[in-house]
PDB file of C-alpha atoms in Angstrom:
ATOM      1  CA  MET A   1     285.066  65.024 101.879  1.00  0.00           C
ATOM      2  CA  PHE A   2     285.065  67.290 104.955  1.00  0.00           C
ATOM      3  CA  ASN A   3     282.542  65.701 107.318  1.00  0.00           C
ATOM      4  CA  LYS A   4     281.630  66.430 110.929  1.00  0.00           C
ATOM      5  CA  LYS A   5     284.052  63.834 112.315  1.00  0.00           C
ATOM      6  CA  THR A   6     286.974  65.322 110.406  1.00  0.00           C
ATOM      7  CA  GLY A   7     286.003  68.827 111.490  1.00  0.00           C
ATOM      8  CA  LEU A   8     285.662  67.771 115.117  1.00  0.00           C
ATOM      9  CA  PHE A   9     289.016  65.994 114.966  1.00  0.00           C
ATOM     10  CA  ALA A  10     290.644  69.095 113.446  1.00  0.00           C
ATOM     11  CA  ILE A  11     289.180  71.340 116.162  1.00  0.00           C
ATOM     12  CA  ILE A  12     290.286  68.979 118.945  1.00  0.00           C
ATOM     13  CA  PHE A  13     293.752  68.703 117.386  1.00  0.00           C
ATOM     14  CA  LEU A  14     294.104  72.489 117.094  1.00  0.00           C
ATOM     15  CA  LEU A  15     292.859  73.045 120.656  1.00  0.00           C
ATOM     16  CA  GLY A  16     295.280  70.406 121.935  1.00  0.00           C
ATOM     17  CA  PHE A  17     298.144  71.940 119.980  1.00  0.00           C
ATOM     18  CA  ALA A  18     297.292  75.448 121.243  1.00  0.00           C
ATOM     19  CA  SER A  19     296.944  74.176 124.829  1.00  0.00           C
ATOM     20  CA  PHE A  20     300.299  72.421 124.630  1.00  0.00           C
ATOM     21  CA  GLY A  21     301.913  75.588 123.260  1.00  0.00           C
ATOM     22  CA  ALA A  22     300.340  77.731 125.985  1.00  0.00           C
ATOM     23  CA  MET A  23     301.468  75.274 128.657  1.00  0.00           C
ATOM     24  CA  ASN A  24     305.047  75.310 127.338  1.00  0.00           C
ATOM     25  CA  ALA A  25     305.038  79.121 127.308  1.00  0.00           C
ATOM     26  CA  PHE A  26     303.712  79.114 130.884  1.00  0.00           C
ATOM     27  CA  PHE A  27     306.381  76.602 131.964  1.00  0.00           C
ATOM     28  CA  SER A  28     309.117  78.693 130.341  1.00  0.00           C
ATOM     29  CA  TYR A  29     307.923  81.885 132.032  1.00  0.00           C
ATOM     30  CA  THR A  30     307.560  80.291 135.465  1.00  0.00           C
ATOM     31  CA  ASN A  31     311.022  78.698 135.139  1.00  0.00           C
ATOM     32  CA  THR A  32     312.770  82.075 135.091  1.00  0.00           C
ATOM     33  CA  THR A  33     314.730  83.155 138.136  1.00  0.00           C
ATOM     34  CA  GLU A  34     312.961  86.522 137.913  1.00  0.00           C
ATOM     35  CA  PHE A  35     309.599  84.780 138.352  1.00  0.00           C
ATOM     36  CA  CYS A  36     310.874  82.488 141.116  1.00  0.00           C
ATOM     37  CA  THR A  37     312.301  85.359 143.135  1.00  0.00           C
ATOM     38  CA  SER A  38     309.482  87.841 142.570  1.00  0.00           C
ATOM     39  CA  CYS A  39     307.709  86.567 145.687  1.00  0.00           C
ATOM     40  CA  HIS A  40     308.501  88.161 149.025  1.00  0.00           C
ATOM     41  CA  SER A  41     309.191  84.755 150.552  1.00  0.00           C
ATOM     42  CA  MET A  42     312.070  84.096 148.128  1.00  0.00           C
ATOM     43  CA  LYS A  43     314.140  87.206 148.926  1.00  0.00           C
ATOM     44  CA  ILE A  44     316.323  85.360 151.461  1.00  0.00           C
ATOM     45  CA  ASN A  45     316.947  82.529 148.996  1.00  0.00           C
ATOM     46  CA  LEU A  46     317.823  85.011 146.241  1.00  0.00           C
ATOM     47  CA  ALA A  47     320.377  86.831 148.398  1.00  0.00           C
ATOM     48  CA  GLU A  48     322.049  83.555 149.374  1.00  0.00           C
ATOM     49  CA  TYR A  49     322.068  82.224 145.814  1.00  0.00           C
ATOM     50  CA  GLN A  50     323.745  85.422 144.578  1.00  0.00           C
ATOM     51  CA  GLU A  51     326.709  84.662 146.881  1.00  0.00           C
ATOM     52  CA  THR A  52     327.359  81.201 145.393  1.00  0.00           C
ATOM     53  CA  VAL A  53     329.367  79.700 142.564  1.00  0.00           C
ATOM     54  CA  HIS A  54     326.085  78.687 140.920  1.00  0.00           C
ATOM     55  CA  TYR A  55     325.336  82.402 140.433  1.00  0.00           C
ATOM     56  CA  LYS A  56     328.771  83.844 139.620  1.00  0.00           C
ATOM     57  CA  ASN A  57     331.925  81.959 138.660  1.00  0.00           C
ATOM     58  CA  ALA A  58     335.045  82.108 136.504  1.00  0.00           C
ATOM     59  CA  ALA A  59     333.411  80.185 133.653  1.00  0.00           C
ATOM     60  CA  GLY A  60     330.436  82.560 133.471  1.00  0.00           C
ATOM     61  CA  VAL A  61     327.948  79.679 133.644  1.00  0.00           C
ATOM     62  CA  ARG A  62     324.900  80.364 135.801  1.00  0.00           C
ATOM     63  CA  ALA A  63     322.510  77.787 137.196  1.00  0.00           C
ATOM     64  CA  GLU A  64     319.083  79.391 137.444  1.00  0.00           C
ATOM     65  CA  CYS A  65     316.470  78.415 140.057  1.00  0.00           C
ATOM     66  CA  ALA A  66     314.709  75.997 137.707  1.00  0.00           C
ATOM     67  CA  ASP A  67     317.963  74.246 136.809  1.00  0.00           C
ATOM     68  CA  CYS A  68     318.132  72.914 140.367  1.00  0.00           C
ATOM     69  CA  HIS A  69     314.497  72.880 141.459  1.00  0.00           C
ATOM     70  CA  VAL A  70     312.473  71.905 138.363  1.00  0.00           C
ATOM     71  CA  PRO A  71     312.884  68.548 136.596  1.00  0.00           C
ATOM     72  CA  LYS A  72     313.485  68.600 132.836  1.00  0.00           C
ATOM     73  CA  GLU A  73     311.261  65.597 132.029  1.00  0.00           C
ATOM     74  CA  PHE A  74     307.624  66.484 131.320  1.00  0.00           C
ATOM     75  CA  PHE A  75     305.683  64.528 133.966  1.00  0.00           C
ATOM     76  CA  PRO A  76     308.052  65.243 136.884  1.00  0.00           C
ATOM     77  CA  LYS A  77     308.042  68.903 135.764  1.00  0.00           C
ATOM     78  CA  LEU A  78     304.232  68.943 135.658  1.00  0.00           C
ATOM     79  CA  LYS A  79     304.098  67.467 139.173  1.00  0.00           C
ATOM     80  CA  ALA A  80     306.572  70.091 140.446  1.00  0.00           C
ATOM     81  CA  LYS A  81     304.520  72.900 138.868  1.00  0.00           C
ATOM     82  CA  ILE A  82     301.294  71.635 140.425  1.00  0.00           C
ATOM     83  CA  ILE A  83     302.921  71.417 143.867  1.00  0.00           C
ATOM     84  CA  ALA A  84     304.456  74.892 143.470  1.00  0.00           C
ATOM     85  CA  ALA A  85     301.100  76.362 142.416  1.00  0.00           C
ATOM     86  CA  LYS A  86     299.837  76.185 146.008  1.00  0.00           C
ATOM     87  CA  ASP A  87     302.810  78.245 147.203  1.00  0.00           C
ATOM     88  CA  VAL A  88     302.260  80.843 144.490  1.00  0.00           C
ATOM     89  CA  TYR A  89     298.541  80.950 145.332  1.00  0.00           C
ATOM     90  CA  HIS A  90     299.197  81.591 149.030  1.00  0.00           C
ATOM     91  CA  GLU A  91     301.857  84.178 148.224  1.00  0.00           C
ATOM     92  CA  PHE A  92     299.446  85.890 145.821  1.00  0.00           C
ATOM     93  CA  ILE A  93     296.560  86.110 148.299  1.00  0.00           C
ATOM     94  CA  GLY A  94     298.951  87.273 150.996  1.00  0.00           C
ATOM     95  CA  ASP A  95     298.616  84.538 153.590  1.00  0.00           C
ATOM     96  CA  PHE A  96     301.957  82.822 153.123  1.00  0.00           C
ATOM     97  CA  ALA A  97     302.239  81.813 156.758  1.00  0.00           C
ATOM     98  CA  VAL A  98     303.298  85.250 157.999  1.00  0.00           C
ATOM     99  CA  SER A  99     301.500  88.335 159.218  1.00  0.00           C
ATOM    100  CA  ASP A 100     302.119  91.743 157.652  1.00  0.00           C
ATOM    101  CA  GLU A 101     304.018  92.695 160.813  1.00  0.00           C
ATOM    102  CA  ILE A 102     306.483  89.830 160.278  1.00  0.00           C
ATOM    103  CA  LYS A 103     306.587  90.248 156.506  1.00  0.00           C
ATOM    104  CA  ASN A 104     307.476  93.937 156.740  1.00  0.00           C
ATOM    105  CA  ASP A 105     310.129  93.622 159.452  1.00  0.00           C
ATOM    106  CA  PRO A 106     313.330  92.066 158.034  1.00  0.00           C
ATOM    107  CA  GLU A 107     314.559  90.815 161.427  1.00  0.00           C
ATOM    108  CA  LEU A 108     311.220  89.240 162.377  1.00  0.00           C
ATOM    109  CA  TYR A 109     310.896  87.731 158.910  1.00  0.00           C
ATOM    110  CA  LEU A 110     314.387  86.212 159.047  1.00  0.00           C
ATOM    111  CA  ALA A 111     313.672  84.748 162.492  1.00  0.00           C
ATOM    112  CA  HIS A 112     310.372  83.285 161.239  1.00  0.00           C
ATOM    113  CA  TYR A 113     312.069  81.914 158.121  1.00  0.00           C
ATOM    114  CA  ASN A 114     314.928  80.365 160.089  1.00  0.00           C
ATOM    115  CA  LYS A 115     312.450  78.681 162.444  1.00  0.00           C
ATOM    116  CA  HIS A 116     311.118  76.679 159.463  1.00  0.00           C
ATOM    117  CA  ARG A 117     314.318  76.500 157.435  1.00  0.00           C
ATOM    118  CA  TRP A 118     315.498  73.070 158.623  1.00  0.00           C
ATOM    119  CA  ASP A 119     312.199  71.424 157.645  1.00  0.00           C
ATOM    120  CA  MET A 120     312.054  73.227 154.292  1.00  0.00           C
ATOM    121  CA  ALA A 121     315.652  72.296 153.451  1.00  0.00           C
ATOM    122  CA  ASN A 122     315.108  68.663 154.406  1.00  0.00           C
ATOM    123  CA  ALA A 123     312.024  68.452 152.206  1.00  0.00           C
ATOM    124  CA  VAL A 124     314.120  69.625 149.235  1.00  0.00           C
ATOM    125  CA  TRP A 125     317.034  67.335 150.143  1.00  0.00           C
ATOM    126  CA  ASP A 126     314.690  64.335 150.454  1.00  0.00           C
ATOM    127  CA  LYS A 127     313.231  65.116 147.034  1.00  0.00           C
ATOM    128  CA  MET A 128     316.712  65.420 145.537  1.00  0.00           C
ATOM    129  CA  ARG A 129     317.873  62.185 147.166  1.00  0.00           C
ATOM    130  CA  ALA A 130     314.765  60.366 145.885  1.00  0.00           C
ATOM    131  CA  SER A 131     315.536  61.520 142.332  1.00  0.00           C
ATOM    132  CA  ASP A 132     319.257  60.622 142.670  1.00  0.00           C
ATOM    133  CA  SER A 133     320.074  64.349 142.408  1.00  0.00           C
ATOM    134  CA  ARG A 134     318.535  64.335 138.914  1.00  0.00           C
ATOM    135  CA  GLU A 135     318.684  68.110 138.464  1.00  0.00           C
ATOM    136  CA  CYS A 136     322.351  68.281 139.568  1.00  0.00           C
ATOM    137  CA  LYS A 137     323.204  65.614 137.028  1.00  0.00           C
ATOM    138  CA  THR A 138     321.964  67.672 134.101  1.00  0.00           C
ATOM    139  CA  CYS A 139     325.263  69.572 134.516  1.00  0.00           C
ATOM    140  CA  HIS A 140     327.462  67.344 136.705  1.00  0.00           C
ATOM    141  CA  SER A 141     328.390  63.678 136.344  1.00  0.00           C
ATOM    142  CA  PHE A 142     330.992  61.441 137.927  1.00  0.00           C
ATOM    143  CA  SER A 143     331.941  60.071 134.509  1.00  0.00           C
ATOM    144  CA  ALA A 144     332.805  63.546 133.205  1.00  0.00           C
ATOM    145  CA  MET A 145     334.923  64.488 136.218  1.00  0.00           C
ATOM    146  CA  ASP A 146     338.683  64.709 135.873  1.00  0.00           C
ATOM    147  CA  PHE A 147     339.634  63.735 139.410  1.00  0.00           C
ATOM    148  CA  GLU A 148     343.271  64.698 138.826  1.00  0.00           C
ATOM    149  CA  GLU A 149     342.215  68.294 138.134  1.00  0.00           C
ATOM    150  CA  GLN A 150     340.148  68.534 141.314  1.00  0.00           C
ATOM    151  CA  GLY A 151     341.357  69.648 144.708  1.00  0.00           C
ATOM    152  CA  LYS A 152     342.819  66.922 146.941  1.00  0.00           C
ATOM    153  CA  SER A 153     339.689  66.488 149.043  1.00  0.00           C
ATOM    154  CA  ALA A 154     337.283  66.311 146.088  1.00  0.00           C
ATOM    155  CA  ALA A 155     339.627  64.019 144.134  1.00  0.00           C
ATOM    156  CA  ARG A 156     339.638  61.628 147.096  1.00  0.00           C
ATOM    157  CA  LYS A 157     335.923  61.831 147.932  1.00  0.00           C
ATOM    158  CA  HIS A 158     334.262  61.731 144.497  1.00  0.00           C
ATOM    159  CA  PRO A 159     335.501  58.249 143.463  1.00  0.00           C
ATOM    160  CA  ARG A 160     334.520  56.893 146.896  1.00  0.00           C
ATOM    161  CA  ALA A 161     331.079  58.507 146.657  1.00  0.00           C
ATOM    162  CA  MET A 162     330.644  56.988 143.201  1.00  0.00           C
ATOM    163  CA  GLU A 163     331.569  53.509 144.499  1.00  0.00           C
ATOM    164  CA  ASP A 164     329.291  53.882 147.535  1.00  0.00           C
ATOM    165  CA  GLY A 165     326.306  54.909 145.381  1.00  0.00           C
ATOM    166  CA  LYS A 166     326.069  58.352 146.946  1.00  0.00           C
ATOM    167  CA  THR A 167     324.276  61.144 145.181  1.00  0.00           C
ATOM    168  CA  CYS A 168     325.243  64.819 144.957  1.00  0.00           C
ATOM    169  CA  ILE A 169     323.031  66.057 147.788  1.00  0.00           C
ATOM    170  CA  ASP A 170     324.524  63.557 150.236  1.00  0.00           C
ATOM    171  CA  CYS A 171     327.676  65.715 150.380  1.00  0.00           C
ATOM    172  CA  HIS A 172     326.765  69.034 148.787  1.00  0.00           C
ATOM    173  CA  LYS A 173     324.033  70.465 151.014  1.00  0.00           C
ATOM    174  CA  GLY A 174     324.265  74.221 151.290  1.00  0.00           C
ATOM    175  CA  ILE A 175     325.843  74.601 147.851  1.00  0.00           C
ATOM    176  CA  ALA A 176     323.363  77.192 146.558  1.00  0.00           C
ATOM    177  CA  HIS A 177     321.723  78.330 149.801  1.00  0.00           C
ATOM    178  CA  HIS A 178     323.051  78.516 153.340  1.00  0.00           C
ATOM    179  CA  GLU A 179     322.875  75.183 155.093  1.00  0.00           C
ATOM    180  CA  PRO A 180     320.569  75.508 158.099  1.00  0.00           C
ATOM    181  CA  ASP A 181     321.577  74.453 161.578  1.00  0.00           C
ATOM    182  CA  ASP A 182     320.122  71.168 162.782  1.00  0.00           C
ATOM    183  CA  PRO A 183     317.761  72.199 165.626  1.00  0.00           C
ATOM    184  CA  SER A 184     318.378  68.884 167.426  1.00  0.00           C
ATOM    185  CA  LEU A 185     322.064  69.716 167.990  1.00  0.00           C
TER     186      LEU A 185
END
């Protein structure tokens, strides 16, 4: 009744189930804002985020880091986690592109950060544009907007953006972090 094949299948099934559970627990833990901002390199982003409507607002609804930066679907999420792992690794071993002198001097660190900020922001914006602002749309959608309740500018621009096939990030850069200056200007 209970042969080697059945036993092997049961072991593989249990290992797969346990691995899937462990991976989900890992994803949940690494999706917390506390985890995201525990790295030294995220302190500037955290301070900016805490000044925005995504952090504090009249409705009391908070968008956490993962809500904007981590896809909800499994395979895009897995890809994002793999890409982010290299950043965590370099932060962990202490060679995240800055010397201790820069890392420990807030003014030097901010200058170093701002030197790379335009490229970092554009990489995120390109990713968001390529996904049609997928993460934004887990909370926001044109079809759910009451244009009459919006301010004059938004009520005029949102229908036009919808008709023109624009996506959130085309107009809403700098919504959760300061928008960097274009170095070419």
